[in-house]
Amino acid sequence: MNATLFSEIQRLFERTYVQVGINLEDCLIDRSRCGQLSRAAGASARELSELARTFLRKSHDRLHIGIYYSRWLIEQLEKHDPRKGVTDENIRCLIAFVEEINHALHAAIQFQRGVREITTEDFARNLELQAQVDTYLVLLLFVAFFRKTQKVSRADRRWLRFHLFSRQTPHAYADANLRGRYLETTELAEQYTLFLDALNGARRVDEVRLFHALDYQAKKQHILALMDAPESK
């Protein structure tokens, strides 16, 4: 059976970090279930993207995951398959697609490591920051695959950064908590990925594995320390 885009991305993340022993495609839900879970999540959930969402719930020491993608998003990725090239036509949908897989995977990893406070703001920010960092790295791999030199140009990186960071509109959230979450995590992710861009492949993998193991406050302090470090001459 041919691998799906979803399973390929999950395996890529698991090769970088750790296998979770879960087929996350089994966690996909339809629009009706998404509506039920969105209503249960409260008023702030109304502001979240209609393209894709991940739902997490703890029950009897088990983590329940629901991943939703809109029909429109799936149709766009089928029409403009990113495995044939990443373009203006599919990058927005690809970002949303990758981020939800990443949210679910890292939530499962955290839960397996004993983290049970999944409703805290730090937990949510940790998932969001990690997803933005990992999605940037995945996009680099997609772009590099279609370059004859297997290298990503500065123009490529600027284009990716525009769609992943600059194009975001955290100020548009009416909910102050969501606004603060996306403002902070987007700025931190943008700065951290600039640091990662300066590393070679092997060092980059070692760095992201160390980064992934940190909790949110430690991730934040790590990035702030990198921002304050003097530049090498």
Short mmCIF file of N, CA and C in Angstrom, two decimals, residues 56 214 217:
data_model
loop_
_atom_site.label_atom_id
_atom_site.label_comp_id
_atom_site.label_asym_id
_atom_site.label_seq_id
_atom_site.Cartn_x
_atom_site.Cartn_y
_atom_site.Cartn_z
N LEU A 56 -7.31 17.62 22.15
CA LEU A 56 -6.69 16.73 23.14
C LEU A 56 -7.58 16.63 24.36
N LEU A 214 12.99 20.01 26.10
CA LEU A 214 12.76 21.07 27.09
C LEU A 214 11.29 21.38 27.25
N GLN A 217 9.05 26.91 29.21
CA GLN A 217 9.84 28.00 29.79
C GLN A 217 11.33 27.81 29.49
#
